[in-house]
Short mmCIF file of C-alpha atoms in Angstrom, two decimals:
data_model
loop_
_atom_site.label_atom_id
_atom_site.label_comp_id
_atom_site.label_asym_id
_atom_site.label_seq_id
_atom_site.Cartn_x
_atom_site.Cartn_y
_atom_site.Cartn_z
CA PHE A 10 104.61 132.64 117.74
CA THR A 11 102.44 134.17 120.64
CA ILE A 12 98.95 135.74 120.80
CA LEU A 13 99.32 139.37 122.06
CA ASN A 14 97.33 140.90 125.18
CA SER A 15 95.30 143.06 122.36
CA GLY A 16 94.35 139.42 120.25
CA PHE A 17 96.61 139.81 117.34
CA ILE A 18 99.79 137.23 116.15
CA ASN A 19 102.59 139.04 116.40
CA ARG A 20 103.47 137.97 112.80
CA SER A 21 101.99 136.45 109.78
CA MET A 22 101.52 132.68 109.94
CA LEU A 23 101.14 129.90 107.89
CA ILE A 24 99.62 127.20 109.43
CA THR A 25 98.43 123.96 107.92
CA PHE A 26 96.91 120.92 108.66
CA GLU A 27 97.55 117.50 107.15
CA GLY A 28 96.70 114.13 107.02
CA ILE A 29 94.64 111.04 105.68
CA ASP A 30 91.04 111.33 103.97
CA GLY A 31 88.45 111.20 106.53
CA CYS A 32 90.76 111.98 109.32
CA GLY A 33 88.62 115.66 110.73
CA LYS A 34 91.02 118.13 109.25
CA THR A 35 88.97 120.19 107.54
CA THR A 36 86.29 120.41 110.17
CA GLN A 37 89.81 121.47 112.75
CA ALA A 38 91.48 124.06 110.09
CA LYS A 39 87.90 126.11 109.84
CA ILE A 40 87.48 125.52 113.69
CA LEU A 41 91.35 127.00 114.37
CA ALA A 42 90.11 129.78 111.91
CA GLU A 43 86.53 131.20 113.86
CA HIS A 44 89.05 130.81 116.59
CA LEU A 45 91.44 133.46 115.61
CA ARG A 46 89.15 135.86 114.29
CA SER A 47 87.52 136.02 117.00
CA GLU A 48 90.42 137.06 118.70
CA ASN A 49 91.06 140.00 115.93
CA THR A 50 93.42 138.46 113.69
CA GLU A 51 93.20 138.30 110.00
CA VAL A 52 92.82 134.90 108.42
CA LEU A 53 92.55 133.66 105.06
CA LEU A 54 91.63 129.60 105.28
CA LEU A 55 92.24 128.01 102.01
CA ARG A 56 92.34 124.05 100.83
CA GLU A 57 94.52 122.33 98.08
CA PRO A 58 94.37 121.79 94.97
CA GLY A 59 91.98 124.99 94.83
CA GLY A 60 92.57 128.32 95.92
CA THR A 61 92.58 130.02 92.84
CA GLU A 62 90.91 130.32 89.71
CA LEU A 63 93.28 127.92 88.03
CA SER A 64 93.69 125.11 91.08
CA GLU A 65 90.41 124.78 91.44
CA GLN A 66 90.18 123.74 87.32
CA VAL A 67 93.04 121.56 88.15
CA ARG A 68 91.40 120.29 90.96
CA ALA A 69 88.98 118.84 89.59
CA VAL A 70 91.30 116.98 86.82
CA LEU A 71 92.61 116.19 90.19
CA LEU A 72 89.93 114.19 91.52
CA ASN A 73 87.90 112.95 88.61
CA LYS A 74 87.86 109.31 89.14
CA THR A 75 85.93 108.74 85.71
CA TYR A 76 89.58 108.52 82.96
CA SER A 77 89.35 105.86 81.44
CA HIS A 78 93.36 105.86 81.60
CA PRO A 79 94.25 106.92 85.36
CA LEU A 80 96.91 109.68 85.75
CA THR A 81 100.30 108.08 86.14
CA ALA A 82 102.44 109.16 89.05
CA GLU A 83 104.22 112.10 87.77
CA SER A 84 100.92 112.97 85.98
CA GLU A 85 99.97 113.56 89.42
CA LEU A 86 102.80 115.29 91.06
CA LEU A 87 102.84 118.00 88.63
CA LEU A 88 99.33 118.68 88.31
CA PHE A 89 99.20 118.89 92.28
CA ALA A 90 102.37 121.21 91.47
CA ALA A 91 101.21 123.37 89.23
CA SER A 92 97.89 123.95 91.38
CA ARG A 93 99.97 124.95 94.59
CA ALA A 94 102.66 127.64 92.53
CA GLN A 95 99.42 129.02 91.52
CA LEU A 96 98.04 130.00 94.80
CA VAL A 97 101.66 130.40 96.64
CA SER A 98 101.86 133.36 94.02
CA GLU A 99 98.77 134.51 93.68
CA VAL A 100 97.02 134.17 97.20
CA ILE A 101 99.41 132.77 100.12
CA GLN A 102 102.86 135.13 99.74
CA PRO A 103 100.59 138.23 99.39
CA THR A 104 98.67 137.28 102.11
CA LEU A 105 101.11 137.19 104.23
CA ALA A 106 103.03 140.31 103.17
CA ARG A 107 100.27 142.35 104.45
CA GLY A 108 100.46 140.55 107.84
CA ALA A 109 97.57 138.36 107.66
CA THR A 110 97.29 134.42 108.66
CA VAL A 111 96.69 131.44 106.25
CA ILE A 112 95.39 128.38 107.68
CA LEU A 113 95.60 125.82 104.93
CA ASP A 114 93.85 122.50 104.23
CA ARG A 115 96.87 120.66 103.26
CA PHE A 116 100.33 121.88 101.55
CA THR A 117 104.08 120.43 101.40
CA ASP A 118 103.61 117.60 103.60
CA SER A 119 100.72 115.75 101.47
CA THR A 120 102.71 115.43 98.52
CA VAL A 121 104.61 113.81 100.56
CA ALA A 122 102.78 111.09 101.93
CA TYR A 123 100.76 110.93 98.73
CA GLN A 124 102.68 110.96 95.66
CA GLY A 125 106.24 109.67 98.12
CA PHE A 126 104.65 107.21 99.86
CA GLY A 127 101.63 106.44 98.44
CA ARG A 128 102.55 106.56 94.64
CA GLY A 129 106.50 106.12 94.91
CA VAL A 130 107.91 108.98 93.49
CA SER A 131 111.74 109.60 94.46
CA LEU A 132 111.26 111.99 98.16
CA ALA A 133 114.42 113.87 96.10
CA HIS A 134 112.01 114.63 93.43
CA ILE A 135 109.43 116.09 95.81
CA ASP A 136 111.61 118.08 97.31
CA ASN A 137 112.79 119.72 94.25
CA ILE A 138 109.41 120.36 92.83
CA ASN A 139 108.17 121.47 96.96
CA LYS A 140 110.87 123.91 97.06
CA LEU A 141 110.72 125.58 93.35
CA VAL A 142 106.63 125.95 93.49
CA THR A 143 107.09 127.66 96.89
CA GLY A 144 109.64 129.27 96.63
CA GLY A 145 111.03 128.13 100.24
CA LEU A 146 108.18 128.84 101.63
CA GLU A 147 107.39 126.34 104.98
CA PRO A 148 104.53 126.30 106.77
CA ASP A 149 105.20 127.63 110.87
CA LEU A 150 103.39 125.11 112.51
CA THR A 151 101.25 122.08 111.11
CA PHE A 152 98.46 119.76 112.78
CA LEU A 153 98.74 116.15 111.83
CA ILE A 154 95.27 114.80 112.71
CA ASP A 155 96.16 111.35 113.25
CA LEU A 156 94.05 108.60 112.91
CA PRO A 157 93.37 105.15 112.47
CA LEU A 158 92.85 103.64 109.08
CA GLU A 159 89.88 101.32 109.11
CA VAL A 160 88.28 105.01 111.25
CA ALA A 161 88.79 106.87 108.73
CA ALA A 162 87.76 104.17 106.02
CA ASN A 163 84.44 104.08 107.98
CA ARG A 164 83.83 107.83 107.82
CA ARG A 165 84.67 107.73 104.17
CA LYS A 166 81.81 105.72 103.14
CA GLU A 167 79.73 108.50 103.94
CA ILE A 168 80.63 110.50 101.75
CA ALA A 169 81.41 110.78 97.36
CA ASN A 170 84.64 109.69 97.80
CA ASP A 171 86.69 111.58 94.70
CA ARG A 172 89.45 109.39 92.97
CA ILE A 173 92.36 109.55 95.46
CA GLU A 174 89.81 108.74 98.08
CA SER A 175 88.88 105.49 96.71
CA GLU A 176 92.07 104.06 96.86
CA ASN A 177 92.70 101.31 98.52
CA SER A 178 93.43 100.10 101.65
CA GLU A 179 97.32 99.45 101.12
CA PHE A 180 97.45 102.65 99.43
CA HIS A 181 96.48 104.69 102.09
CA GLN A 182 98.29 102.85 104.76
CA LYS A 183 101.86 103.99 102.88
CA VAL A 184 99.87 107.34 103.16
CA LEU A 185 99.98 107.33 107.15
CA GLU A 186 103.33 105.83 107.16
CA GLY A 187 103.97 108.88 105.41
CA TYR A 188 102.84 111.16 107.41
CA TRP A 189 104.67 110.05 110.72
CA TYR A 190 108.16 109.43 108.80
CA LEU A 191 107.25 113.51 108.34
CA ALA A 192 105.98 113.57 112.30
CA ASP A 193 109.20 111.98 113.38
CA GLN A 194 111.25 114.32 110.71
CA HIS A 195 110.15 117.67 111.84
CA ARG A 196 108.91 117.58 115.25
CA LYS A 197 108.81 121.27 116.32
CA ARG A 198 106.85 121.85 112.98
CA ILE A 199 104.37 119.06 112.99
CA HIS A 200 102.20 118.64 115.93
CA VAL A 201 100.63 115.34 116.16
CA VAL A 202 96.78 115.32 117.14
CA ASP A 203 94.59 112.20 118.24
CA GLY A 204 91.81 112.22 115.67
CA THR A 205 90.20 109.55 117.77
CA ARG A 206 88.86 111.95 120.24
CA SER A 207 86.02 114.18 120.07
CA VAL A 208 85.24 117.28 117.70
CA LYS A 209 85.58 119.21 120.70
CA GLU A 210 88.68 117.47 122.53
CA ILE A 211 90.91 118.30 119.14
CA GLU A 212 89.64 121.67 119.29
CA GLU A 213 90.87 121.88 122.75
CA ALA A 214 94.37 120.61 122.07
CA ILE A 215 95.17 122.26 118.51
CA TRP A 216 94.07 126.01 120.40
CA LYS A 217 96.15 125.38 123.76
CA ILE A 218 99.17 124.68 121.19
CA THR A 219 98.16 127.63 118.94
CA ASN A 220 97.73 130.05 121.80
CA PRO A 221 99.72 128.74 125.02
CA ASN A 222 99.26 131.43 127.04
#
């Protein structure tokens, strides 16, 4: 897509940010939203799971690490799917339909990386579920903030880790491999950005891709 001379994106866009926990994607999603708004673009910034009343309640369940019995991989997958189905139907589709841009902190790629590679759920099952709950909606543009596992782990030490962030290094390594797989499979859509660079350098790299003119 292109930015018109008037400063408006010429069509509604779904832009997603992906990466392992601690990579800095949430910060960059907020920065890009601010950039686009400064160009007179209507932008809605969302996160997954979350974004609706139901989805936020599901988020609380998914990220709670105090259960006496852990969630099964299948339960985790379906809870994420339920949250996404509500978000797409209630918020994302109507926003795109009115010509606005949606920036989303995690989407379907996270399910492939975390529940597919991380938990070992069948990728075929995940693909079917993702298509069902999104109605086939796919991102127009995805930024994958790539960061070495040890660097991300050090960053996570500074925050209160949730249930998934608290998983062991083997799990997070599998998730990282899942993201590399996705980047290879979707080279036109997914842009890999070096997460070891400064926040400003990452911001500039993302903006150059978003607004190449």
